[in-house]
Short mmCIF file of C-alpha atoms and ligand atoms in Angstrom, two decimals:
data_model
loop_
_atom_site.label_atom_id
_atom_site.label_comp_id
_atom_site.label_asym_id
_atom_site.label_seq_id
_atom_site.Cartn_x
_atom_site.Cartn_y
_atom_site.Cartn_z
CA MET A 144 0.00 -0.10 -0.08
CA ALA A 145 1.20 3.59 -0.73
CA LYS A 146 2.26 5.79 2.26
CA LYS A 147 -0.23 6.74 4.76
CA ILE A 148 -0.51 10.34 6.40
CA SER A 149 -2.62 10.41 9.51
CA THR A 150 -3.39 13.45 11.45
CA LYS A 151 -6.44 14.35 13.42
CA GLY A 152 -7.75 10.48 12.94
CA PHE A 153 -7.80 11.14 9.40
CA GLU A 154 -6.06 9.02 7.15
CA ILE A 155 -4.67 10.29 3.94
CA TYR A 156 -3.38 8.65 0.98
CA PRO A 157 -1.67 11.07 -1.24
CA GLY A 158 -1.44 10.07 -4.93
CA LEU A 159 -3.03 6.66 -4.34
CA LEU A 160 -4.59 6.35 -7.47
CA ASP A 161 -2.56 6.54 -10.72
CA ARG A 162 -3.59 8.60 -13.58
CA SER A 163 -4.58 5.67 -15.83
CA THR A 164 -7.04 4.47 -12.70
CA GLN A 165 -8.11 8.11 -12.51
CA GLU A 166 -9.16 8.13 -16.36
CA SER A 167 -10.70 4.86 -15.95
CA MET A 168 -13.02 6.43 -13.06
CA VAL A 169 -13.53 9.24 -14.87
CA THR A 170 -15.05 7.49 -17.73
CA ASP A 171 -17.13 5.31 -15.39
CA LEU A 172 -18.54 8.58 -13.88
CA ARG A 173 -19.35 10.16 -16.99
CA LYS A 174 -21.69 7.20 -17.50
CA CYS A 175 -23.41 7.53 -14.15
CA LEU A 176 -23.97 10.98 -14.83
CA GLN A 177 -25.70 10.41 -18.00
CA GLN A 178 -28.15 8.26 -16.15
CA ALA A 179 -28.51 10.74 -13.11
CA PRO A 180 -27.41 14.00 -13.67
CA LEU A 181 -25.55 16.60 -11.65
CA PHE A 182 -28.27 18.61 -9.75
CA ALA A 183 -28.07 21.86 -7.73
CA PRO A 184 -29.03 21.30 -4.05
CA VAL A 185 -30.78 23.76 -1.86
CA THR A 186 -30.31 23.53 2.03
CA PRO A 187 -33.56 23.40 4.11
CA SER A 188 -33.24 27.21 4.85
CA GLY A 189 -33.42 27.91 0.99
CA LYS A 190 -29.81 28.61 0.59
CA PRO A 191 -28.33 27.19 -3.02
CA MET A 192 -25.09 25.24 -2.30
CA SER A 193 -22.34 26.19 -4.74
CA VAL A 194 -21.36 22.64 -5.33
CA ARG A 195 -23.27 20.45 -7.58
CA MET A 196 -24.18 16.93 -6.66
CA SER A 197 -25.32 13.29 -8.03
CA ALA A 198 -24.67 9.88 -6.53
CA ALA A 199 -24.36 6.22 -7.41
CA GLY A 200 -25.42 3.23 -5.20
CA GLN A 201 -28.64 2.17 -3.44
CA PHE A 202 -29.08 5.84 -1.80
CA GLY A 203 -28.27 9.33 -2.42
CA TRP A 204 -27.83 12.08 -0.49
CA VAL A 205 -29.96 14.74 -1.19
CA THR A 206 -31.13 18.31 0.37
CA ASP A 207 -33.94 20.47 -0.46
CA ARG A 208 -36.65 23.00 1.61
CA LYS A 209 -37.80 19.35 2.80
CA GLY A 210 -34.14 18.67 4.72
CA TYR A 211 -31.19 16.57 4.34
CA ARG A 212 -31.72 12.96 3.98
CA TYR A 213 -30.72 9.79 2.07
CA GLU A 214 -33.13 8.93 -0.82
CA PRO A 215 -33.59 5.51 -3.15
CA GLN A 216 -33.85 8.00 -6.06
CA HIS A 217 -32.52 11.01 -7.86
CA PRO A 218 -34.45 14.52 -7.45
CA GLU A 219 -35.75 13.80 -10.95
CA GLY A 220 -37.00 10.24 -10.28
CA MET A 221 -34.59 7.98 -11.54
CA ASN A 222 -32.66 5.20 -9.89
CA TRP A 223 -29.22 5.65 -9.09
CA PRO A 224 -26.62 3.94 -11.20
CA ARG A 225 -24.69 1.42 -9.57
CA ILE A 226 -21.41 2.23 -7.99
CA PRO A 227 -18.65 1.67 -10.32
CA GLU A 228 -16.28 -1.24 -9.48
CA THR A 229 -13.28 1.18 -10.50
CA VAL A 230 -14.56 3.17 -7.05
CA LEU A 231 -15.77 0.13 -4.96
CA SER A 232 -12.06 -1.25 -5.37
CA VAL A 233 -10.64 1.60 -3.54
CA TRP A 234 -13.24 0.97 -0.62
CA GLN A 235 -12.05 -2.67 -0.68
CA ALA A 236 -8.41 -1.27 -0.54
CA VAL A 237 -8.43 1.27 2.35
CA SER A 238 -11.84 0.92 4.18
CA ASN A 239 -11.07 -2.15 6.62
CA CYS A 240 -14.80 -2.48 6.84
CA PRO A 241 -16.65 -5.81 6.67
CA ARG A 242 -19.68 -3.83 4.95
CA GLN A 243 -20.09 -2.59 1.39
CA PRO A 244 -20.76 1.18 0.55
CA GLU A 245 -24.13 1.89 0.00
CA CYS A 246 -23.80 5.36 -1.47
CA CYS A 247 -21.14 6.97 -3.44
CA LEU A 248 -21.73 10.71 -3.25
CA ILE A 249 -20.52 12.78 -6.53
CA ASN A 250 -19.47 16.22 -5.44
CA TRP A 251 -18.35 18.45 -8.25
CA TYR A 252 -16.87 22.05 -7.75
CA ASP A 253 -16.54 24.99 -9.95
CA ASP A 254 -13.66 27.38 -9.57
CA SER A 255 -16.01 29.19 -7.03
CA ALA A 256 -17.21 26.40 -5.02
CA LYS A 257 -16.66 25.46 -1.79
CA MET A 258 -18.41 23.65 1.44
CA GLY A 259 -18.59 25.30 4.82
CA MET A 260 -17.39 23.23 7.75
CA HIS A 261 -20.15 20.44 8.74
CA GLN A 262 -20.31 16.83 10.32
CA ASP A 263 -21.80 13.97 8.10
CA LYS A 264 -24.14 12.22 10.43
CA ASP A 265 -27.11 11.53 8.47
CA GLU A 266 -25.87 7.54 8.23
CA ALA A 267 -26.64 5.12 10.80
CA ASP A 268 -23.62 3.15 11.65
CA PHE A 269 -20.80 5.38 12.64
CA SER A 270 -18.41 2.33 12.98
CA CYS A 271 -18.07 2.57 9.23
CA PRO A 272 -15.91 5.07 7.68
CA VAL A 273 -16.24 7.65 4.89
CA VAL A 274 -13.91 7.30 2.17
CA SER A 275 -13.23 10.10 -0.38
CA ILE A 276 -11.72 10.19 -3.57
CA SER A 277 -10.34 13.49 -5.23
CA LEU A 278 -10.16 14.00 -8.83
CA GLY A 279 -9.20 16.94 -11.10
CA ASP A 280 -8.27 20.44 -9.41
CA GLU A 281 -6.91 20.69 -5.98
CA GLY A 282 -9.19 21.52 -3.39
CA LEU A 283 -8.20 23.23 0.26
CA PHE A 284 -9.38 20.64 2.65
CA ARG A 285 -10.21 21.61 6.45
CA MET A 286 -9.96 19.18 9.25
CA GLY A 287 -11.59 20.00 12.39
CA ASN A 288 -12.79 18.29 15.69
CA PRO A 289 -15.97 16.06 16.79
CA GLU A 290 -17.44 19.59 18.33
CA ARG A 291 -17.47 22.65 16.46
CA GLY A 292 -14.71 25.11 16.73
CA GLY A 293 -11.16 24.58 17.90
CA LYS A 294 -8.10 24.18 16.03
CA THR A 295 -8.08 22.84 12.47
CA GLU A 296 -5.51 21.64 9.69
CA SER A 297 -5.55 22.37 6.51
CA LEU A 298 -4.21 20.27 3.50
CA TRP A 299 -4.36 20.47 -0.18
CA LEU A 300 -6.30 17.44 -1.86
CA ARG A 301 -4.62 16.74 -5.09
CA SER A 302 -6.27 14.27 -8.05
CA GLY A 303 -5.69 10.25 -7.08
CA ASP A 304 -5.46 11.28 -3.02
CA VAL A 305 -7.88 9.22 -1.12
CA VAL A 306 -8.74 9.99 2.67
CA VAL A 307 -10.54 7.86 5.32
CA MET A 308 -12.29 9.35 8.08
CA GLY A 309 -13.11 6.42 10.71
CA GLY A 310 -12.77 6.31 14.38
CA THR A 311 -12.49 9.57 16.02
CA ALA A 312 -12.43 11.14 12.84
CA ARG A 313 -15.83 9.88 11.45
CA LEU A 314 -17.76 12.76 13.25
CA ALA A 315 -15.12 15.31 12.78
CA TYR A 316 -16.03 18.81 11.44
CA HIS A 317 -14.71 19.36 7.84
CA GLY A 318 -14.87 21.47 4.67
CA ILE A 319 -13.46 22.57 1.52
CA ASP A 320 -12.38 26.21 1.51
CA ARG A 321 -11.59 26.68 -2.10
CA ILE A 322 -10.58 25.08 -5.00
CA ARG A 323 -7.15 25.98 -7.04
CA THR A 324 -8.57 26.73 -10.49
CA GLY A 325 -6.33 25.29 -13.46
CA SER A 326 -4.12 22.75 -11.16
CA GLY A 327 -5.41 19.39 -12.47
CA THR A 328 -4.99 18.02 -16.00
CA LEU A 329 -7.30 15.35 -15.59
CA LEU A 330 -10.94 17.14 -16.42
CA PRO A 331 -10.51 18.84 -19.94
CA LYS A 332 -12.84 21.68 -18.56
CA GLY A 333 -11.39 22.00 -15.08
CA GLY A 334 -13.40 21.35 -11.90
CA ARG A 335 -12.77 19.22 -9.05
CA ILE A 336 -14.80 15.92 -8.71
CA ASN A 337 -14.93 14.40 -4.81
CA LEU A 338 -16.59 11.10 -4.31
CA THR A 339 -17.52 10.00 -0.92
CA LEU A 340 -18.12 6.40 -0.05
CA ARG A 341 -20.56 5.73 2.72
CA VAL A 342 -22.73 2.85 4.46
CA VAL A 343 -26.04 4.38 4.97
CA THR A 344 -28.16 2.00 7.07
C1 MD3 B 638 -16.39 13.64 5.81
N1 MD3 B 638 -17.03 16.35 1.03
O1 MD3 B 638 -19.33 15.16 0.71
S1 MD3 B 638 -14.05 14.76 1.48
C2 MD3 B 638 -19.04 15.34 1.84
O2 MD3 B 638 -14.02 17.18 -0.75
C3 MD3 B 638 -17.61 16.27 1.96
O3 MD3 B 638 -16.29 17.38 -1.44
C4 MD3 B 638 -15.63 17.13 0.91
O4 MD3 B 638 -17.17 16.62 3.21
C5 MD3 B 638 -15.34 17.07 -0.47
O5 MD3 B 638 -19.84 15.29 2.97
C6 MD3 B 638 -14.61 16.46 1.65
C7 MD3 B 638 -13.18 14.30 2.79
C8 MD3 B 638 -13.83 13.79 3.67
C9 MD3 B 638 -13.32 12.55 3.78
C10 MD3 B 638 -13.83 11.39 4.99
C11 MD3 B 638 -14.95 12.06 5.24
C12 MD3 B 638 -14.82 14.20 4.20
C13 MD3 B 638 -15.20 13.45 5.21
C14 MD3 B 638 -15.57 11.04 6.29
C15 MD3 B 638 -16.45 11.45 7.34
C16 MD3 B 638 -17.16 12.62 7.15
FE1 FE B 639 -18.76 15.86 4.39
#
């Protein structure tokens, strides 16, 4: 296995995925997004999020005026596509989890997109980690604590990097402060894709 950096309970595998693996993954994701297109999520308070989202697997995470939740269908009514094997194999390699992921959330960031500090707590089984895969432009990832506030650490996530949040990090606050436009060469039109694999039930 590639080298692992551990900080604040987050396990980071820089450059775990080589270029050809990343390219295969993008090809697979384009097929997913043909079936279940990116949508513009709105928070329960009515604020549009800057990230665009879709998902693969039995469940996708959605947000709208009705709240945050996992749903078995896309907001437009279609089923979510299956999670591609290229993506599942990353979970097998790093999760150390006996369960299979039930959701692969697909986040797409343009130049100006960001994600505020939050916890991921809409899942039922916090003994399972969340595994994140970064593709395309670099994103500045901020890692916090299981309580709001306190010291944070920041790290640029690059294309091919994988992060595992398990144990104490599973409920840590985290976010993406900004995207470094044009820093990646994987996506011809630029932007950043982040995949998060999750056990939901
Ligand atoms: C959170 N995504 O989708 S991934 C999210 O880059 C999310 O799009 C960010 O936060 C993004 O909820 C950060 C990094 C990451 C990795 C493992 C996690 C976030 C995690 C494990 C638990 C909770
Ligand atoms: Fe998150």
